[in-house]
Short mmCIF file of C-alpha atoms in Angstrom, two decimals:
data_model
loop_
_atom_site.label_atom_id
_atom_site.label_comp_id
_atom_site.label_asym_id
_atom_site.label_seq_id
_atom_site.Cartn_x
_atom_site.Cartn_y
_atom_site.Cartn_z
CA MET A 1 13.32 -1.80 28.31
CA LEU A 2 16.45 0.36 28.47
CA LEU A 3 19.63 -1.60 29.22
CA LEU A 4 23.03 -0.37 30.38
CA ARG A 5 24.41 -1.96 27.23
CA THR A 6 22.23 0.40 25.16
CA LEU A 7 23.67 3.45 26.91
CA LEU A 8 27.20 2.37 26.02
CA GLN A 9 26.12 2.10 22.39
CA MET A 10 24.87 5.70 22.22
CA PRO A 11 27.65 7.59 20.41
CA GLU A 12 26.51 10.98 21.65
CA LEU A 13 27.14 9.97 25.32
CA ARG A 14 30.66 8.53 24.81
CA LEU A 15 30.45 6.49 28.01
CA SER A 16 33.22 3.97 28.74
CA LEU A 17 33.01 0.88 30.94
CA HIS A 18 35.46 0.27 33.80
CA THR A 19 33.90 -2.77 35.42
CA GLY A 20 30.74 -4.88 35.21
CA GLU A 21 30.92 -6.21 31.69
CA ASP A 22 28.89 -9.25 32.70
CA GLN A 23 26.10 -7.07 34.14
CA LEU A 24 25.28 -4.87 31.13
CA ASP A 25 21.82 -6.39 30.69
CA ARG A 26 20.56 -4.60 33.79
CA THR A 27 17.48 -2.48 33.19
CA VAL A 28 17.60 1.29 33.75
CA THR A 29 14.36 2.66 35.22
CA ARG A 30 15.39 6.28 35.91
CA VAL A 31 18.35 8.66 36.32
CA TYR A 32 19.38 9.92 39.77
CA GLY A 33 22.18 12.42 40.39
CA THR A 34 23.76 12.66 43.85
CA GLU A 35 26.81 13.84 45.82
CA LEU A 36 25.66 12.32 49.12
CA PRO A 37 28.09 9.90 50.79
CA ASP A 38 25.20 7.41 51.32
CA PRO A 39 22.22 8.00 49.03
CA SER A 40 20.53 4.63 49.68
CA ARG A 41 17.41 6.16 51.32
CA TYR A 42 16.60 7.93 48.04
CA LEU A 43 17.03 4.89 45.81
CA SER A 44 14.39 2.31 44.87
CA GLY A 45 16.32 0.11 42.44
CA GLY A 46 17.13 0.26 38.71
CA GLU A 47 18.61 3.77 38.80
CA LEU A 48 21.53 4.97 36.74
CA VAL A 49 23.31 7.00 39.44
CA LEU A 50 25.25 10.06 38.27
CA SER A 51 27.96 11.47 40.51
CA GLY A 52 30.82 13.98 40.24
CA LEU A 53 32.50 12.29 43.27
CA LEU A 54 32.45 15.42 45.44
CA TRP A 55 31.92 13.08 48.42
CA HIS A 56 35.17 11.20 47.72
CA HIS A 57 38.11 11.84 50.07
CA GLY A 58 39.58 8.35 50.38
CA PRO A 59 39.07 4.56 49.94
CA GLN A 60 36.60 4.29 52.83
CA ASP A 61 34.31 6.82 51.14
CA SER A 62 34.22 4.64 48.01
CA GLU A 63 33.38 1.57 50.08
CA THR A 64 30.49 3.30 51.87
CA PHE A 65 29.06 4.88 48.70
CA VAL A 66 29.26 1.78 46.50
CA ARG A 67 27.92 -0.51 49.24
CA SER A 68 24.85 1.73 49.53
CA LEU A 69 24.31 1.53 45.76
CA ALA A 70 24.61 -2.25 45.78
CA SER A 71 22.12 -2.61 48.66
CA ALA A 72 19.61 -0.51 46.70
CA ARG A 73 20.17 -2.64 43.56
CA VAL A 74 20.88 0.23 41.22
CA ALA A 75 21.49 -0.48 37.54
CA GLY A 76 24.91 1.17 37.60
CA LEU A 77 27.09 4.16 38.46
CA ALA A 78 28.16 6.77 35.90
CA ALA A 79 30.92 8.95 37.41
CA SER A 80 33.17 11.76 36.30
CA GLU A 81 36.42 12.94 37.87
CA THR A 82 37.11 16.60 37.12
CA GLU A 83 40.45 17.11 38.93
CA ASN A 84 42.71 14.16 38.17
CA ARG A 85 41.00 13.27 34.87
CA ALA A 86 40.81 9.67 36.09
CA LEU A 87 38.46 7.71 38.33
CA PRO A 88 39.90 6.72 41.73
CA VAL A 89 41.31 3.18 41.76
CA ASP A 90 39.59 2.46 45.08
CA LEU A 91 36.22 3.36 43.49
CA VAL A 92 36.83 0.92 40.62
CA ASP A 93 37.81 -1.78 43.14
CA ALA A 94 34.73 -1.16 45.28
CA CYS A 95 32.41 -1.37 42.28
CA GLU A 96 34.02 -4.63 41.22
CA ARG A 97 33.67 -6.14 44.72
CA HIS A 98 30.02 -5.14 45.07
CA HIS A 99 29.07 -5.94 41.44
CA VAL A 100 28.06 -2.38 40.57
CA PRO A 101 28.75 -1.58 36.91
CA LEU A 102 30.93 1.54 36.65
CA LEU A 103 30.75 3.84 33.62
CA GLU A 104 33.03 6.83 33.14
CA VAL A 105 31.52 10.08 31.86
CA PRO A 106 33.75 12.30 29.66
CA VAL A 107 34.72 15.47 31.52
CA ASP A 108 33.28 17.65 28.74
CA LEU A 109 29.84 15.98 28.87
CA SER A 110 27.31 17.44 31.28
CA PHE A 111 25.12 15.26 33.46
CA ALA A 112 22.14 17.23 32.11
CA THR A 113 22.82 15.83 28.63
CA ILE A 114 22.85 12.27 29.97
CA THR A 115 19.71 12.86 31.99
CA GLU A 116 17.86 14.32 29.02
CA ARG A 117 18.91 11.53 26.65
CA VAL A 118 18.05 8.71 29.03
CA SER A 119 14.77 10.36 30.01
CA MET A 120 13.79 10.66 26.34
CA GLU A 121 14.54 6.99 25.87
CA LEU A 122 12.49 6.04 28.93
CA VAL A 123 9.57 8.21 27.78
CA GLY A 124 9.66 6.44 24.44
CA LEU A 125 9.59 3.06 26.13
CA SER A 126 6.65 4.12 28.29
CA ARG A 127 4.82 5.33 25.18
CA HIS A 128 5.52 2.04 23.46
CA ARG A 129 4.18 0.07 26.41
CA ARG A 130 1.00 2.14 26.52
CA LEU A 131 0.37 1.72 22.81
CA LEU A 132 1.25 -1.97 22.93
CA ASN A 133 -1.33 -2.45 25.67
CA VAL A 134 -4.00 -1.07 23.32
CA VAL A 135 -2.98 -3.65 20.72
CA ALA A 136 -2.86 -6.44 23.30
CA GLU A 137 -6.36 -5.59 24.52
CA GLY A 138 -7.69 -6.11 20.99
CA SER A 139 -9.40 -2.72 20.97
CA GLY A 140 -8.88 -2.40 17.23
CA LEU A 141 -7.31 0.10 14.87
CA PRO A 142 -9.56 3.11 15.72
CA ALA A 143 -8.62 2.83 19.41
CA LEU A 144 -4.92 2.45 18.59
CA LEU A 145 -5.03 5.46 16.29
CA LEU A 146 -6.76 7.51 18.99
CA ALA A 147 -4.12 6.52 21.54
CA GLY A 148 -1.37 7.27 19.02
CA SER A 149 -2.83 10.71 18.35
CA HIS A 150 -2.74 11.41 22.09
CA GLU A 151 0.88 10.24 22.44
CA LEU A 152 2.10 12.21 19.41
CA GLY A 153 -0.04 15.23 20.15
CA ALA A 154 -1.29 15.28 16.57
CA SER A 155 -4.18 14.01 14.48
CA CYS A 156 -3.56 10.65 12.79
CA TRP A 157 -5.11 8.77 9.87
CA VAL A 158 -4.47 5.48 8.09
CA LEU A 159 -4.88 5.33 4.29
CA SER A 160 -4.71 2.51 1.79
CA THR A 161 -2.78 3.09 -1.41
CA ALA A 162 -6.13 3.02 -3.21
CA GLY A 163 -7.04 6.25 -1.40
CA ARG A 164 -9.42 4.60 1.08
CA VAL A 165 -9.46 6.06 4.61
CA VAL A 166 -8.97 2.93 6.72
CA ALA A 167 -9.22 4.80 10.03
CA GLY A 168 -9.22 8.37 11.29
CA GLY A 169 -12.19 10.11 9.67
CA GLU A 170 -12.21 12.57 6.79
CA LEU A 171 -8.83 13.61 5.39
CA PRO A 172 -8.48 16.49 2.91
CA ASP A 173 -6.26 15.86 -0.14
CA ARG A 174 -6.10 12.13 0.63
CA LEU A 175 -5.63 11.19 -3.05
CA THR A 176 -2.82 13.72 -3.44
CA LEU A 177 -1.15 12.35 -0.31
CA VAL A 178 -1.28 8.80 -1.67
CA LYS A 179 0.39 9.92 -4.90
CA GLU A 180 3.07 11.76 -2.90
CA PHE A 181 3.63 8.59 -0.86
CA LEU A 182 3.96 6.34 -3.92
CA GLN A 183 6.34 8.74 -5.68
CA ALA A 184 8.54 9.62 -2.67
CA ASP A 185 12.22 8.71 -2.90
CA ARG A 186 12.52 8.37 0.86
CA LEU A 187 10.09 7.75 3.71
CA PRO A 188 8.96 8.96 6.24
CA ARG A 189 8.33 12.25 4.47
CA THR A 190 6.69 15.51 5.51
CA VAL A 191 4.50 17.02 2.79
CA LYS A 192 1.53 19.38 2.72
CA GLY A 193 1.66 19.83 6.49
CA VAL A 194 1.59 16.11 7.37
CA THR A 195 4.09 13.28 7.78
CA LEU A 196 3.69 10.13 5.67
CA VAL A 197 4.98 6.88 7.22
CA PRO A 198 4.81 3.42 5.54
CA VAL A 199 2.96 0.64 7.34
CA SER A 200 3.98 -3.01 6.76
CA GLU A 201 4.89 -3.29 3.11
CA ARG A 202 4.33 -6.82 1.77
CA GLY A 203 6.97 -8.28 -0.50
CA GLY A 204 8.86 -4.99 -0.59
CA ASN A 205 6.16 -3.41 -2.75
CA ARG A 206 5.11 0.05 -1.60
CA LEU A 207 1.82 -0.40 -3.46
CA THR A 208 0.74 -2.98 -0.86
CA SER A 209 1.53 -0.74 2.12
CA TRP A 210 -0.86 1.21 4.26
CA ILE A 211 0.05 4.82 5.00
CA LEU A 212 0.15 6.38 8.47
CA VAL A 213 -0.57 10.10 8.12
CA VAL A 214 0.42 12.25 11.10
CA GLY A 215 -0.56 15.92 11.29
CA GLY A 216 2.46 18.23 11.26
CA ALA A 217 6.17 17.38 11.20
CA ALA A 218 5.97 14.41 13.57
CA GLN A 219 8.89 13.07 15.58
CA GLN A 220 10.12 10.35 13.24
CA GLU A 221 10.94 7.80 15.93
CA ALA A 222 7.52 8.09 17.57
CA ALA A 223 5.66 8.05 14.24
CA THR A 224 7.59 4.99 13.05
CA GLU A 225 6.82 3.25 16.34
CA LEU A 226 3.10 3.90 15.91
CA ALA A 227 3.30 2.71 12.30
CA SER A 228 4.84 -0.58 13.43
CA LEU A 229 1.90 -1.17 15.79
CA VAL A 230 -0.61 -0.19 13.09
CA GLY A 231 1.18 -2.86 11.08
CA LEU A 232 0.14 -5.45 13.67
CA GLU A 233 -3.48 -4.41 13.20
CA ARG A 234 -3.05 -4.67 9.46
CA LEU A 235 -1.60 -8.14 9.86
CA ARG A 236 -4.74 -9.14 11.73
CA GLU A 237 -6.88 -7.81 8.89
CA ALA A 238 -4.72 -9.56 6.29
CA GLN A 239 -5.04 -12.85 8.14
CA GLY A 240 -8.82 -12.41 8.27
CA ARG A 241 -8.90 -11.66 4.56
CA GLN A 242 -6.74 -14.70 3.86
CA ILE A 243 -9.28 -16.86 5.66
CA GLU A 244 -12.14 -15.28 3.69
CA ASN A 245 -10.27 -15.74 0.41
CA ARG A 246 -10.04 -19.48 0.99
CA THR A 247 -13.54 -19.62 -0.43
CA ALA A 248 -12.56 -17.58 -3.52
CA ALA A 249 -10.58 -20.24 -5.41
CA PRO A 250 -13.25 -22.98 -5.28
CA LEU A 251 -15.98 -20.43 -6.03
CA VAL A 252 -14.22 -19.05 -9.12
CA SER A 253 -13.35 -22.58 -10.24
CA ALA A 254 -17.02 -23.55 -10.00
CA VAL A 255 -18.05 -20.40 -11.89
CA LEU A 256 -15.57 -20.91 -14.74
CA SER A 257 -16.44 -24.59 -15.14
CA GLY A 258 -20.19 -24.11 -14.86
CA SER A 259 -20.28 -26.52 -11.93
CA ALA A 260 -23.48 -27.15 -10.02
CA ASP A 261 -21.54 -26.34 -6.83
CA VAL A 262 -21.84 -22.58 -7.41
CA GLU A 263 -24.78 -22.13 -5.04
CA SER A 264 -23.09 -23.96 -2.18
CA ARG A 265 -19.84 -22.08 -2.81
CA LEU A 266 -21.69 -18.78 -2.68
CA ALA A 267 -23.33 -19.81 0.60
CA ALA A 268 -19.92 -20.69 2.06
CA ALA A 269 -18.69 -17.22 1.10
CA GLY A 270 -21.80 -15.50 2.49
CA LEU A 271 -22.82 -14.26 -0.98
CA GLU A 272 -26.03 -16.18 -1.53
CA ARG A 273 -29.20 -14.35 -2.59
CA THR A 274 -27.43 -11.19 -3.72
CA ARG A 275 -26.54 -9.63 -7.06
CA LEU A 276 -22.87 -9.93 -7.94
CA ARG A 277 -20.21 -8.77 -10.36
CA VAL A 278 -17.25 -10.74 -11.64
CA ILE A 279 -13.96 -8.90 -12.21
CA SER A 280 -11.13 -10.13 -14.45
CA ALA A 281 -7.68 -8.52 -14.27
CA VAL A 282 -4.24 -9.01 -15.83
CA THR A 283 -1.02 -7.04 -16.07
CA SER A 284 0.93 -6.36 -19.24
CA ASP A 285 3.94 -8.27 -17.88
CA GLN A 286 2.12 -11.33 -16.48
CA ARG A 287 2.33 -10.43 -12.78
CA PRO A 288 -0.81 -11.89 -11.22
CA GLU A 289 0.45 -11.07 -7.72
CA LEU A 290 0.43 -7.36 -8.65
CA ALA A 291 -3.05 -7.55 -10.20
CA ALA A 292 -4.29 -9.34 -7.06
CA ALA A 293 -2.74 -6.68 -4.80
CA VAL A 294 -4.43 -3.92 -6.81
CA LEU A 295 -7.86 -5.56 -6.57
CA GLU A 296 -7.46 -6.35 -2.86
CA GLU A 297 -6.55 -2.75 -2.06
CA ALA A 298 -9.21 -1.24 -4.35
CA LEU A 299 -12.01 -3.72 -3.45
CA PRO A 300 -11.43 -4.68 0.20
CA GLN A 301 -14.72 -6.64 0.43
CA ALA A 302 -14.20 -8.70 -2.75
CA LEU A 303 -13.08 -12.33 -2.91
CA VAL A 304 -9.88 -12.45 -4.98
CA THR A 305 -7.99 -15.40 -6.48
CA SER A 306 -5.61 -16.15 -9.36
CA VAL A 307 -6.12 -18.61 -12.19
CA GLY A 308 -2.83 -18.74 -14.07
CA ASP A 309 -1.86 -15.20 -15.08
CA THR A 310 -5.44 -13.94 -14.69
CA VAL A 311 -6.88 -12.67 -11.41
CA TYR A 312 -10.60 -12.99 -10.75
CA ALA A 313 -12.69 -11.31 -8.09
CA VAL A 314 -16.31 -11.74 -7.07
CA ALA A 315 -17.93 -8.75 -5.38
CA LYS A 316 -21.38 -7.58 -4.40
CA ALA A 317 -22.84 -5.58 -7.27
CA GLY A 318 -23.01 -1.83 -7.06
CA ASP A 319 -23.73 0.82 -9.65
CA SER A 320 -20.68 2.82 -8.57
CA LEU A 321 -18.24 -0.12 -8.53
CA PRO A 322 -16.71 0.55 -11.99
CA ASP A 323 -16.18 4.25 -11.23
CA ASP A 324 -14.85 3.50 -7.74
CA LEU A 325 -12.39 0.98 -9.16
CA ARG A 326 -11.30 3.41 -11.88
CA GLU A 327 -10.59 6.14 -9.33
CA ALA A 328 -8.68 3.77 -7.03
CA MET A 329 -6.52 2.47 -9.87
CA ARG A 330 -5.72 5.97 -11.12
CA VAL A 331 -4.48 6.81 -7.63
CA MET A 332 -2.35 3.65 -7.55
CA GLU A 333 -0.72 4.25 -10.95
CA PRO A 334 2.55 5.75 -9.56
CA GLY A 335 3.19 2.48 -7.71
CA LEU A 336 2.76 0.18 -10.73
CA GLY A 337 6.29 0.58 -12.06
CA SER A 338 6.43 -0.49 -15.72
CA SER A 339 3.30 -2.65 -15.46
CA ARG A 340 -0.03 -1.88 -17.10
CA VAL A 341 -3.15 -3.20 -15.35
CA LEU A 342 -6.23 -4.13 -17.38
CA VAL A 343 -9.55 -4.88 -15.71
CA GLY A 344 -12.91 -6.03 -17.05
CA ILE A 345 -16.09 -5.94 -14.96
CA SER A 346 -19.27 -7.84 -15.68
CA SER A 347 -22.77 -6.45 -15.47
CA PRO A 348 -24.65 -7.24 -12.22
CA VAL A 349 -26.03 -10.80 -12.23
CA THR A 350 -27.65 -13.36 -9.96
CA SER A 351 -25.97 -16.65 -9.13
CA ARG A 352 -27.32 -18.30 -12.30
CA GLY A 353 -25.59 -15.75 -14.50
CA LEU A 354 -22.11 -15.96 -12.97
CA ARG A 355 -20.54 -18.07 -15.71
CA GLY A 356 -21.71 -15.65 -18.38
CA ALA A 357 -20.57 -12.78 -16.16
CA ALA A 358 -17.05 -14.22 -16.02
CA GLU A 359 -16.97 -14.42 -19.82
CA GLU A 360 -18.32 -10.88 -20.11
CA ALA A 361 -15.64 -9.60 -17.72
CA THR A 362 -12.95 -11.38 -19.75
CA HIS A 363 -14.20 -9.92 -23.04
CA ALA A 364 -14.48 -6.45 -21.49
CA ARG A 365 -10.89 -6.74 -20.25
CA ARG A 366 -9.68 -7.73 -23.73
CA LEU A 367 -11.35 -4.64 -25.16
CA GLY A 368 -9.28 -2.63 -22.69
CA GLU A 369 -6.11 -4.02 -24.24
CA ARG A 370 -6.84 -1.91 -27.31
CA ARG A 371 -7.20 1.29 -25.28
CA GLY A 372 -4.52 3.54 -23.85
CA GLY A 373 -3.50 4.38 -20.29
CA ARG A 374 -1.49 2.74 -17.50
CA THR A 375 -4.72 1.37 -16.08
CA CYS A 376 -7.90 0.55 -17.93
CA VAL A 377 -11.25 -0.51 -16.48
CA VAL A 378 -14.02 -1.58 -18.88
CA ALA A 379 -17.47 -2.50 -17.58
CA GLY A 380 -19.76 -4.81 -19.54
CA GLU A 381 -22.71 -2.44 -19.49
CA GLU A 382 -20.59 0.32 -21.04
CA ILE A 383 -19.95 -1.49 -24.32
CA ALA A 384 -22.15 -2.60 -27.18
CA LEU A 385 -23.00 -6.23 -27.78
CA HIS A 386 -21.03 -6.41 -31.03
CA GLN A 387 -17.94 -5.14 -29.20
CA LEU A 388 -18.26 -7.86 -26.59
CA LEU A 389 -18.69 -10.47 -29.33
CA LEU A 390 -15.66 -9.23 -31.24
CA ALA A 391 -13.57 -9.12 -28.07
CA GLY A 392 -14.02 -12.87 -27.78
CA VAL A 393 -12.62 -13.45 -31.28
CA PRO A 394 -8.84 -14.03 -31.52
CA GLU A 395 -6.96 -11.13 -33.08
CA GLU A 396 -5.69 -13.27 -35.99
CA LEU A 397 -9.26 -14.24 -36.88
CA ARG A 398 -10.48 -10.63 -36.62
CA THR A 399 -7.71 -9.52 -38.99
CA SER A 400 -8.56 -12.35 -41.41
CA LEU A 401 -12.28 -11.50 -41.43
CA ARG A 402 -11.56 -7.79 -41.96
CA ARG A 403 -9.29 -8.62 -44.88
CA ARG A 404 -11.75 -11.07 -46.44
CA LEU A 405 -14.66 -8.59 -46.35
CA LEU A 406 -12.85 -5.32 -47.04
CA GLY A 407 -9.73 -6.45 -48.93
CA PRO A 408 -10.55 -4.93 -52.37
CA VAL A 409 -11.44 -1.54 -50.83
CA LEU A 410 -8.31 -1.56 -48.66
CA ASP A 411 -6.16 -2.31 -51.72
CA TYR A 412 -7.88 0.41 -53.77
CA ASP A 413 -7.29 3.00 -51.05
CA ALA A 414 -3.64 1.98 -50.75
CA GLU A 415 -3.12 2.23 -54.54
CA HIS A 416 -4.99 5.47 -55.21
CA GLY A 417 -4.49 7.32 -51.92
CA SER A 418 -8.25 7.53 -51.39
CA ASP A 419 -10.34 6.84 -48.30
CA LEU A 420 -13.28 4.72 -49.39
CA VAL A 421 -13.01 2.79 -46.10
CA GLY A 422 -13.56 6.04 -44.20
CA THR A 423 -16.51 6.94 -46.42
CA LEU A 424 -18.05 3.50 -45.81
CA LYS A 425 -17.63 3.84 -42.04
CA VAL A 426 -19.33 7.26 -41.93
CA PHE A 427 -22.15 6.02 -44.19
CA LEU A 428 -22.85 3.04 -41.87
CA ASP A 429 -22.46 5.16 -38.71
CA CYS A 430 -25.20 7.42 -40.13
CA SER A 431 -27.47 4.37 -40.62
CA GLY A 432 -27.32 4.75 -44.40
CA SER A 433 -28.63 8.33 -44.44
CA TRP A 434 -27.25 10.03 -47.56
CA THR A 435 -27.93 13.51 -46.25
CA ALA A 436 -26.40 12.99 -42.79
CA ALA A 437 -23.34 11.17 -44.14
CA ALA A 438 -22.70 13.79 -46.84
CA ALA A 439 -22.94 16.57 -44.25
CA ARG A 440 -20.48 14.84 -41.94
CA LEU A 441 -18.02 14.27 -44.82
CA HIS A 442 -18.55 17.81 -46.13
CA VAL A 443 -19.26 16.54 -49.66
CA HIS A 444 -22.22 16.74 -52.07
CA VAL A 445 -24.74 13.90 -51.88
CA ASN A 446 -23.91 12.96 -55.49
CA THR A 447 -20.22 12.66 -54.56
CA LEU A 448 -21.17 10.38 -51.68
CA ARG A 449 -23.37 8.25 -53.96
CA TYR A 450 -20.46 7.85 -56.37
CA ARG A 451 -18.08 6.75 -53.60
CA VAL A 452 -20.52 4.29 -52.07
CA GLY A 453 -21.25 2.92 -55.53
CA ARG A 454 -17.52 2.38 -56.05
CA VAL A 455 -17.38 0.45 -52.74
CA GLU A 456 -20.29 -1.75 -53.84
CA GLU A 457 -18.58 -2.39 -57.16
CA LEU A 458 -15.28 -3.37 -55.55
CA LEU A 459 -16.92 -5.64 -52.96
CA GLY A 460 -19.72 -7.01 -55.10
CA ALA A 461 -22.14 -6.04 -52.35
CA ASP A 462 -25.47 -4.24 -52.21
CA LEU A 463 -25.47 -1.81 -49.27
CA ALA A 464 -29.23 -1.56 -49.48
CA GLU A 465 -29.30 -5.05 -47.95
CA PHE A 466 -29.29 -5.16 -44.13
CA GLU A 467 -27.07 -8.27 -43.86
CA ALA A 468 -24.40 -6.67 -46.06
CA ARG A 469 -24.38 -3.60 -43.86
CA VAL A 470 -24.06 -5.74 -40.71
CA ASP A 471 -21.13 -7.74 -42.10
CA LEU A 472 -19.25 -4.66 -43.25
CA PHE A 473 -19.95 -2.82 -39.97
CA LEU A 474 -18.45 -5.73 -37.98
CA ALA A 475 -15.48 -5.91 -40.34
CA LEU A 476 -14.80 -2.21 -39.74
CA GLN A 477 -15.08 -2.70 -35.95
CA ALA A 478 -12.68 -5.65 -36.07
CA GLY A 479 -9.79 -3.43 -37.16
#
């Protein structure tokens, strides 16, 4: 609602109050300009009456005019005196007697300016009421977005910061728009022919915000108003997700402990009799709340919970899940600040394989720690068994094993500036083929035989034996 008090606070109107300070909470419903001595027949209540006082010739005129305003229950009178540069004292007295708030209009301010400004405010309030009714009816986000598009006269969409279109249909350049949103110094912002408005950031983190996209250079006040109501719809979704996630903590706890309760926990979460993946995520700076926010935005249907600094998620299996998660996280990178997010994903399993899936996801995530990039997603099915096994070995132990098996060759290379370790790696990568390895190293087969023989001499090993090859291959991979 628009109050008289609000009009006095509008600096562009420069209105001043003469009487009625205790009545400033009256609601203004419309603006009505008049120079009639008794305009009561044209008033219905709640008006801000504008008058240049052309009807005023003496105290009795003020009494008649103000009494008619009071009987019609107007919100107040805004008057301007153009001759004496002061409002008549008898008018001020009459307004005080009849409890009609009196505002003085500066002589250099036209009534048209007041009418336009108040009308704009009233239109905005009407728009807000219409949109709020859509929310109150529980029609959902698509209906609210449709109503908002009608009110703003422009197409509207809602995006997640993972690039997912939450509502509004197809949107060209959606991933580019998300990046623009995350990198913007100030919002709302107009870019690429649309206006980007934040929707209900959680914890002050832009990464957890939805994005209202309005076609064209939208009126900021109207777009922000729509965004606030979209925020109410998002709050409903967040509350629903919070309820769903209540089953995540006990489910993950049962999975990690190998408890027999896994089946019942899956049933409680509505995930029984379906193939699943387990996701494990951490950040480089131990911020589980950030890792959880990333997974919740990127995997809206997953159950997400934290266990210490590690965040786990359980989601229905899908062949495209690793690629989808990779794309979403790449889009979210500008909002990560200085953090690096590492994610491991298990292979699809049934309920009986969930504990192993959690371990596989953890090992896959640890492999990602050795790779580059602000975000890294490693899926279990993408890596070899020996890599998964090595990922589960502490780094100190891997270093110790590498040194124990390859120490003499490492020392020889360091002392003589040679690369016998590199020769050994190529030889094993070529499955012991002299011809293939020599070709890759661009050396004669006899040269290769000499180098491999030197390795065998230093290590006291016979590379014709399968077990020796396996041990040395793992030692090379452990580095």
